[in-house]
CSV table of C-alpha atoms in Angstrom, one decimal:
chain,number,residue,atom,x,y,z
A,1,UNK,CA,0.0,0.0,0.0
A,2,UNK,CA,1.2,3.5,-0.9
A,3,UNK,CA,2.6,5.8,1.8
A,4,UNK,CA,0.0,8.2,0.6
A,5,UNK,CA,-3.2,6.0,1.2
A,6,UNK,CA,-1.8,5.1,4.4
A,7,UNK,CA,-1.3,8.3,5.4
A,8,UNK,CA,-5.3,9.4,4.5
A,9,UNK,CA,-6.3,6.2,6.3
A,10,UNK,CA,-4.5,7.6,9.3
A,11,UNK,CA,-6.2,10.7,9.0
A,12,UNK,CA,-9.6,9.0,8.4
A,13,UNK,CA,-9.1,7.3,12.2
A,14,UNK,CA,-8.3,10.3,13.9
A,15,UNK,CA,-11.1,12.1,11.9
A,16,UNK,CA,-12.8,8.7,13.4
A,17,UNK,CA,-11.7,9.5,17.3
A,18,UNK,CA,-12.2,13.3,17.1
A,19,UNK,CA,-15.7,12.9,16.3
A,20,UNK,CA,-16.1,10.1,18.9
A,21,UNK,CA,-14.6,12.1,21.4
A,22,UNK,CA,-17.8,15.2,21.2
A,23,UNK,CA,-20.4,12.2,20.1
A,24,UNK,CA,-20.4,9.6,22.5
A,25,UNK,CA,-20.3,6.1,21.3
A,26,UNK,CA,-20.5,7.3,17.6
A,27,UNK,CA,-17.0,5.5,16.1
A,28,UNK,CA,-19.0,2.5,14.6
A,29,UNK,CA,-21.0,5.3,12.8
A,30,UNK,CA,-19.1,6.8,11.4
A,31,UNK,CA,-16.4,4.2,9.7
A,32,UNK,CA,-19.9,2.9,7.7
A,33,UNK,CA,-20.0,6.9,7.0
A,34,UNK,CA,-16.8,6.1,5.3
A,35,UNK,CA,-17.6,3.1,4.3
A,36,UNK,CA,-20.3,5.1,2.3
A,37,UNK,CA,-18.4,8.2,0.9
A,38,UNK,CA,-15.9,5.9,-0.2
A,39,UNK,CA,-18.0,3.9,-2.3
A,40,UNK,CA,-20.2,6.4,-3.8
A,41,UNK,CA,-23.2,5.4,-2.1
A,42,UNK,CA,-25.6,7.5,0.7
A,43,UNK,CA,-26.2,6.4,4.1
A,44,UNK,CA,-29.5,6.3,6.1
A,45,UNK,CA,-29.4,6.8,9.9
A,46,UNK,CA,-32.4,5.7,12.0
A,47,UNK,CA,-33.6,6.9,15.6
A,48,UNK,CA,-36.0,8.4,18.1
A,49,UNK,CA,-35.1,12.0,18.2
A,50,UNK,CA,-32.4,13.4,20.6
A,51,UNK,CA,-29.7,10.6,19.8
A,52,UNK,CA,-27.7,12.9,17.9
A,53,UNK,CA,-27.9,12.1,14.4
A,54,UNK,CA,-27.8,15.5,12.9
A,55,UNK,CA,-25.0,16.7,15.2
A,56,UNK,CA,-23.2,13.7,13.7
A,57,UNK,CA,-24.0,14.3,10.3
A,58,UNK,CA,-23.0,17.9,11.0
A,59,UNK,CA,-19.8,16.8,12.7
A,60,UNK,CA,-18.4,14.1,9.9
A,61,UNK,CA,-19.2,17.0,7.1
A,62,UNK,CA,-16.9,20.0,8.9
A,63,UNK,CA,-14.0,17.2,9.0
A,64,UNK,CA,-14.5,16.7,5.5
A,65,UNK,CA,-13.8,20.1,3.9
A,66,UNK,CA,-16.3,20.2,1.0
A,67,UNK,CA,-19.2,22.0,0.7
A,68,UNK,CA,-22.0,20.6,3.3
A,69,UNK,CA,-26.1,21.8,3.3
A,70,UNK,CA,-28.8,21.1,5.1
A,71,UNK,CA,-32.3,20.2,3.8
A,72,UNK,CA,-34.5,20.0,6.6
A,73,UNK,CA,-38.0,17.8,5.6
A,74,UNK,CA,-41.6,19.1,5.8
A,75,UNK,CA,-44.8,17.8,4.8
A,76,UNK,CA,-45.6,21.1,2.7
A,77,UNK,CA,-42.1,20.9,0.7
A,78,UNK,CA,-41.9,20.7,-2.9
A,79,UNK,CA,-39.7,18.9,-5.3
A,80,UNK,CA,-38.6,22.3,-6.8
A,81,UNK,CA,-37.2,23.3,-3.5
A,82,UNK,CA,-34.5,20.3,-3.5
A,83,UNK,CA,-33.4,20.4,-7.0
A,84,UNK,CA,-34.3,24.0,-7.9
A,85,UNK,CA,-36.4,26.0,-10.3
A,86,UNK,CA,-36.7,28.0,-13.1
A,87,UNK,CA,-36.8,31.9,-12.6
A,88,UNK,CA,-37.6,34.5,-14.3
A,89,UNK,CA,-34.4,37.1,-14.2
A,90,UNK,CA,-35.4,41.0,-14.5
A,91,UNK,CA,-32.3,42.1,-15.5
A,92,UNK,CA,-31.6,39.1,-18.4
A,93,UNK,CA,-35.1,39.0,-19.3
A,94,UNK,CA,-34.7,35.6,-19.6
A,95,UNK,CA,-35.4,32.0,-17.9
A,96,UNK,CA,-32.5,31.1,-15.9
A,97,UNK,CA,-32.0,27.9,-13.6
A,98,UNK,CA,-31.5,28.3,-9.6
A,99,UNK,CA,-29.9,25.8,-8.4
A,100,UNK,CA,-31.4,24.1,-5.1
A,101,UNK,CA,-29.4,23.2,-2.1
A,102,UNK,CA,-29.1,19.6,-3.6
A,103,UNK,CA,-26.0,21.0,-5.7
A,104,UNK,CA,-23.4,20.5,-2.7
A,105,UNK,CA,-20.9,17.6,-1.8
A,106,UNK,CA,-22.4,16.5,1.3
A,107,UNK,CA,-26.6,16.3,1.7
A,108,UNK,CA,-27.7,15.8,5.2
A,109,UNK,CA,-31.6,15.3,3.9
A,110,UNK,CA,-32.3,15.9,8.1
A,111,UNK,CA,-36.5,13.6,8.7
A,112,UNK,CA,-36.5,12.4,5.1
A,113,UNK,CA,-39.5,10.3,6.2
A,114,UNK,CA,-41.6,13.6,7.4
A,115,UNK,CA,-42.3,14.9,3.8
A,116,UNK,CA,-44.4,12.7,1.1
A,117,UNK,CA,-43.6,10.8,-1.4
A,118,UNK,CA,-43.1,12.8,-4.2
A,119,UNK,CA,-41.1,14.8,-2.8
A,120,UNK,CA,-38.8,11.9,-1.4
A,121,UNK,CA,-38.8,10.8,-5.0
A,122,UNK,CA,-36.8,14.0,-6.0
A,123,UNK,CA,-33.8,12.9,-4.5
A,124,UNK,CA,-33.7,9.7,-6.6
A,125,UNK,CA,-32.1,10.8,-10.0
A,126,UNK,CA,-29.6,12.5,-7.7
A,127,UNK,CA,-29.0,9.9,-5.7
A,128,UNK,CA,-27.8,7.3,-8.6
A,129,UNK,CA,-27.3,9.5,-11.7
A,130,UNK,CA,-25.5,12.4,-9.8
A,131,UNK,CA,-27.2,14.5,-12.0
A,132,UNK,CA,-30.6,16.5,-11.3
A,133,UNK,CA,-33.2,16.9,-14.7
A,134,UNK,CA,-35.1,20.0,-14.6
A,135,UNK,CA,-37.7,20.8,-17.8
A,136,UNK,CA,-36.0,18.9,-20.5
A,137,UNK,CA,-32.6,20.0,-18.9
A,138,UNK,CA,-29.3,17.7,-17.5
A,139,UNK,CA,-27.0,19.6,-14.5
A,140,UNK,CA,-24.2,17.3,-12.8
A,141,UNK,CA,-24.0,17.6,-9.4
A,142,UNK,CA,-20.9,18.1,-7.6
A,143,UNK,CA,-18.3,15.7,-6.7
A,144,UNK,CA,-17.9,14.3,-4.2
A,145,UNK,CA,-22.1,13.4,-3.9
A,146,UNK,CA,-22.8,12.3,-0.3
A,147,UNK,CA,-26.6,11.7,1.4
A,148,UNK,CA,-26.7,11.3,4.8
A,149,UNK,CA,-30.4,11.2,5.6
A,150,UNK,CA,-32.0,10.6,8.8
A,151,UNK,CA,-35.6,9.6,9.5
A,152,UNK,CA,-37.9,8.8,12.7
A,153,UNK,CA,-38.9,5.4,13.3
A,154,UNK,CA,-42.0,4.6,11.1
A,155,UNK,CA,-44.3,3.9,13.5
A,156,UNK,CA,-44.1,7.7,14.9
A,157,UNK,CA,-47.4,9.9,13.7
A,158,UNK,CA,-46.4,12.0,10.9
A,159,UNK,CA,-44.4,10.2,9.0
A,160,UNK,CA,-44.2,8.9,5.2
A,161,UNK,CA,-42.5,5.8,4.5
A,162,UNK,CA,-40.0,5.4,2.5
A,163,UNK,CA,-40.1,3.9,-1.2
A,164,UNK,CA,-38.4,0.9,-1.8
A,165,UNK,CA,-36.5,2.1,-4.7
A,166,UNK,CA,-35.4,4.8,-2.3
A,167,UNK,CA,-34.3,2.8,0.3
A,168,UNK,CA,-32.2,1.0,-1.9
A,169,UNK,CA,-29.9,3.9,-3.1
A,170,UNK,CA,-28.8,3.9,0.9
A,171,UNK,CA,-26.1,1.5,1.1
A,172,UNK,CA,-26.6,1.2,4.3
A,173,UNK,CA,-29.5,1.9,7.1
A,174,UNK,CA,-28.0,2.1,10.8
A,175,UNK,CA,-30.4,1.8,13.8
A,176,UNK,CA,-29.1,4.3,16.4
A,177,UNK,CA,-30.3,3.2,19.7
A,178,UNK,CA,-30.0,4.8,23.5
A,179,UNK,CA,-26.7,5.0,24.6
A,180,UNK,CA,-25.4,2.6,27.6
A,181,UNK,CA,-25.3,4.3,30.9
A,182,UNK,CA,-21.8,4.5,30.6
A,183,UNK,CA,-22.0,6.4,27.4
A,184,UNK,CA,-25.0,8.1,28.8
A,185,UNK,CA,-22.4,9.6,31.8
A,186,UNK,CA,-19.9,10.4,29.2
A,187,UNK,CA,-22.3,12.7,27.3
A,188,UNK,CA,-22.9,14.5,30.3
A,189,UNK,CA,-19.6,15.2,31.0
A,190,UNK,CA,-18.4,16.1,27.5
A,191,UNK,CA,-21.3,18.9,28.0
A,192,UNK,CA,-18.7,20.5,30.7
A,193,UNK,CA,-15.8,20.1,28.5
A,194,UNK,CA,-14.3,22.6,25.7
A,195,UNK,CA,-15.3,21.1,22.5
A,196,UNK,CA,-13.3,23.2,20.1
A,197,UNK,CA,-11.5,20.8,18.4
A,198,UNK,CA,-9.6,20.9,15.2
A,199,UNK,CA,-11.3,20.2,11.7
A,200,UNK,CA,-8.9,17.8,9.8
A,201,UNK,CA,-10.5,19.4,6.0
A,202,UNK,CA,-9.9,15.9,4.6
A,203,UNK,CA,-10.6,17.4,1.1
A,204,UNK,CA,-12.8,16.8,-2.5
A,205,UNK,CA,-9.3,15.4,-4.0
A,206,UNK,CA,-8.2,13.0,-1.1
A,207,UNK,CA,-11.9,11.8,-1.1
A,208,UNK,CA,-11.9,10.9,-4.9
A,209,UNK,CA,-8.2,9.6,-4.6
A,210,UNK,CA,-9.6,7.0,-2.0
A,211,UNK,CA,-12.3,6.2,-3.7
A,212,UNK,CA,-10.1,5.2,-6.4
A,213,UNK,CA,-8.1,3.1,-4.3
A,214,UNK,CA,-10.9,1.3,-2.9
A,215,UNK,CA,-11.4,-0.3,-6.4
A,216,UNK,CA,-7.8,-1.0,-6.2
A,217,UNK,CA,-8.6,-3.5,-3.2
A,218,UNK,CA,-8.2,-7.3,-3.7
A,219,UNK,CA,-10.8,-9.6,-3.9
A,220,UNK,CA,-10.3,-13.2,-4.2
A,221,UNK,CA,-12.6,-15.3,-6.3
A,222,UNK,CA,-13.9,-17.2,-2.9
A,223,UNK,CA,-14.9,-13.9,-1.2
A,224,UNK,CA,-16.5,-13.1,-4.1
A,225,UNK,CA,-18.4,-16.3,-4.2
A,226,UNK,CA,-19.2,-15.8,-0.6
A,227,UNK,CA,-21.2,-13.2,-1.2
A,228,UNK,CA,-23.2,-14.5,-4.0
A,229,UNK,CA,-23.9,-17.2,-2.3
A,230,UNK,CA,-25.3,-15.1,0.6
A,231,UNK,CA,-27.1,-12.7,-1.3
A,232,UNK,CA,-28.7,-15.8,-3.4
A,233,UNK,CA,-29.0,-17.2,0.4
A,234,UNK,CA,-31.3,-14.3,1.1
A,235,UNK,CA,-34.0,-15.0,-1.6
A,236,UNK,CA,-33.9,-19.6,-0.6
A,237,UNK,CA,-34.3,-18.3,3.4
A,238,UNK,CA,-37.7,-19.8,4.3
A,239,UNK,CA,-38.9,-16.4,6.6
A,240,UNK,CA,-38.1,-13.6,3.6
A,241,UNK,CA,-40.8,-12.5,0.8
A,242,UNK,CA,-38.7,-10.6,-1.2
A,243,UNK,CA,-34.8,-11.1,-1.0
A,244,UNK,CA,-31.5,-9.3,-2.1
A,245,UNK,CA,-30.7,-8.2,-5.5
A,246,UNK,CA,-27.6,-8.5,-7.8
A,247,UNK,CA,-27.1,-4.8,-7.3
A,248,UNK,CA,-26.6,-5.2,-3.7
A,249,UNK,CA,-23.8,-7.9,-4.3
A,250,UNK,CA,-22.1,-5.3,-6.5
A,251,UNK,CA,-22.9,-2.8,-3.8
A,252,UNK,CA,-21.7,-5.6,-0.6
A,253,UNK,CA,-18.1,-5.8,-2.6
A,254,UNK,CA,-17.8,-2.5,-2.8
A,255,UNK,CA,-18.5,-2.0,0.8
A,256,UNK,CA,-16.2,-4.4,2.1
A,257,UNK,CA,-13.4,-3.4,-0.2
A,258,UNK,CA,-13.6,-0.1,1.5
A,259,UNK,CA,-13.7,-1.5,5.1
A,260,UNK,CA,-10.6,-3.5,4.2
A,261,UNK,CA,-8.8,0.2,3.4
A,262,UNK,CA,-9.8,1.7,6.3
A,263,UNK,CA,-8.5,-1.4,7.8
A,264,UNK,CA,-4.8,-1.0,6.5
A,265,UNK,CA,-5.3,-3.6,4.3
A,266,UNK,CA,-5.5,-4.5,0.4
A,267,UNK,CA,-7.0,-7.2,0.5
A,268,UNK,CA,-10.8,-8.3,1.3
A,269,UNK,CA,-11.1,-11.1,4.0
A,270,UNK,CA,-14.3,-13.1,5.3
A,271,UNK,CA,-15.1,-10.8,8.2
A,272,UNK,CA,-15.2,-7.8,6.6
A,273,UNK,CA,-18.4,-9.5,4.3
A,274,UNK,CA,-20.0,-10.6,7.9
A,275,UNK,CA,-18.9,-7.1,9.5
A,276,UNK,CA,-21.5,-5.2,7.9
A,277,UNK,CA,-24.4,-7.9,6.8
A,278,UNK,CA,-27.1,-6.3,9.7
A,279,UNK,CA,-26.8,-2.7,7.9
A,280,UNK,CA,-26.4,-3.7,4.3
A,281,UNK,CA,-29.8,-6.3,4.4
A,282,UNK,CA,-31.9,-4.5,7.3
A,283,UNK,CA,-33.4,-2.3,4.4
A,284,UNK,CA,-33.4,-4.9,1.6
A,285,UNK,CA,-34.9,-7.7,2.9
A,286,UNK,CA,-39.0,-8.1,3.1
A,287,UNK,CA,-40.1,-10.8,5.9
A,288,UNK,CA,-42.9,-13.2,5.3
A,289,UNK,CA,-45.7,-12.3,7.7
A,290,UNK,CA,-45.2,-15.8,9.4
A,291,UNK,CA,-41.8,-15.1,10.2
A,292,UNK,CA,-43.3,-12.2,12.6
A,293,UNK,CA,-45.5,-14.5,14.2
A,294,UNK,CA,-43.9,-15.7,17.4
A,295,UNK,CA,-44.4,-13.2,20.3
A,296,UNK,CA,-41.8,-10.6,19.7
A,297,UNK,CA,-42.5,-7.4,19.2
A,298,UNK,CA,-39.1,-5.7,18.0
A,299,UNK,CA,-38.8,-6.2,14.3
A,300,UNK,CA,-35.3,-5.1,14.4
A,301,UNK,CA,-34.6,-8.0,16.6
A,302,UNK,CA,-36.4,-10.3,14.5
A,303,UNK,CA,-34.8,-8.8,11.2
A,304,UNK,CA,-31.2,-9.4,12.2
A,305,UNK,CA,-31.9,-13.1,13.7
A,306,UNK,CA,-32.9,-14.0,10.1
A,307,UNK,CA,-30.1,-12.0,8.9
A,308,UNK,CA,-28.2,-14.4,11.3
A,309,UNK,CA,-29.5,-17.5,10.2
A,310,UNK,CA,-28.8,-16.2,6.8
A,311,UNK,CA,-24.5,-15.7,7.4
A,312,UNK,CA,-24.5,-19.2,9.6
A,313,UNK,CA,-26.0,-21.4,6.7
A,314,UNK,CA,-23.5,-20.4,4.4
A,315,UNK,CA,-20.1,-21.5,4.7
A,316,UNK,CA,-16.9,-19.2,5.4
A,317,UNK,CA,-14.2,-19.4,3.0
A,318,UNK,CA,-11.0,-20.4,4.4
């Protein structure tokens, strides 16, 4: 490995502990925040409110050094006010694009759920094409593209669920739970603490070199066919309706390519596939209603057991 990725790798774990350090119990976070950027997908972080998702979101983008908006959610929002519009310009006399606040590196899209559908819907072509079409007309977005959306859990009043084809442009979806009472302490003390810290401005170029050298990361033909066979694992599994597709195995090798870099290493190796199987699935797979049936109440918990059963019924490369 070059002495120049190492060098951004370092940089990527103290970005890592520096944001740990002011949000408690977030370093698992944010290395599938990485894991993200790196691989030119979005993120999707789910909680009750007050666990500090937006302050994280907010944190990760000032280390980052790019150009970082907010786009707070409503149920009265328009499509037009996340991509933009056309205007009319008095002094042109002419027609003229404004661009909306979509056109910036890093998107935190804060209670995506709380706005309808078609409004949701607006973020898609962005999302994938990293482009946004407005009457007849193509604009690129920015590079590095980066979503990190939050939303409430589904089953609060006032919210919109999300669209499958939506969810599926997040890579991953994290659950963000209450904090131990350790954790719980530590936030309180932090609170007492001077939390000026210094902002590493990791860069637009570093980002795209990385994400570069993610490609660059080895993959044997068994790890490979350990994922297929999961994925393909995930449609045979007798408690899921509607399994993974092939472009989430393109997505899964991507993923764990990059979690292998931010590991030091160029190569991929069987726990960096199981690593990351709860986040990468959670959204993708569709339980049978039967699977539901058996006196427990937390789907999550139910989710990744069959997620579980999933990994232990195929076997681990050597």
């Amino acid at each position: 490995m070059e002495a120049e990725s190492i060098s951004l790798i370092d940089r990527l774990n103290d970005i890592n502990d520096l944001i740990g350090d002011k949000v408690i119990g977030s370093r698992r976070i944010v290395r599938f925040m990485f894991i993200s950027l790196l691989t030119g997908n979005h993120i999707l972080l789910e909680g009750v409110p007050g666990l500090a998702k937006t302050m994280l979101a907010d944190e990760f983008s000032k280390h980052l050094g790019v150009e970082f908006k907010r786009i707070q959610f409503t149920p009265d929002m328009l499509p037009s006010d996340i991509t933009g519009n056309m205007v009319y310009n008095l002094e042109l006399k002419k027609m003229e694009f404004r661009k909306g606040p979509v056109f910036a590196n890093i998107i935190l899209a804060d209670e995506i759920n709380r706005t309808p559908p078609k409004v949701q819907s607006a973020l898609l072509e962005a999302m994938e094409e990293r482009h946004v079409s407005v009457y007849g007309v193509t604009y690129p977005l920015p590079r590095p593209f980066f979503v990190i959306a939050t939303q409430n859990p589904v089953e609060q009043e006032g919210t919109f669920p999300l669209a499958e084809a939506l969810m599926d442009r997040f890579l991953f979806r994290y659950f963000l739970t209450y904090p131990s009472q350790d954790d719980e302490l530590k936030i309180l003390e932090s609170t007492s603490r001077n939390n000026n810290l210094e902002y590493y401005k990791l860069g637009a170029d570093n980002i795209e070199f990385l994400k570069n050298e993610v490609k660059n990361v080895y993959a044997s033909h068994d790890i490979m066919e350990y994922i297929v066979n999961i994925i393909r694992q995930t449609r045979e599994n007798s408690m899921v309706y509607l399994g993974a597709s092939p472009r989430t195995a393109v997505k899964y090798l991507s993923a764990v390519k990059a979690n292998a870099l931010i590991s030091g290493r160029n190569y991929v190796i069987p726990e960096d596939v199981i690593y990351m199987a709860h986040e990468i699935f959670n959204h993708r797979l569709i339980l049978r209603p039967e699977s539901l049936i058996d006196g427990e109440n937390n789907y999550q918990d139910i989710l990744f057991r069959v997620i579980d059963n999933i990994l232990s019924s195929v076997e681990v490369p050597r």
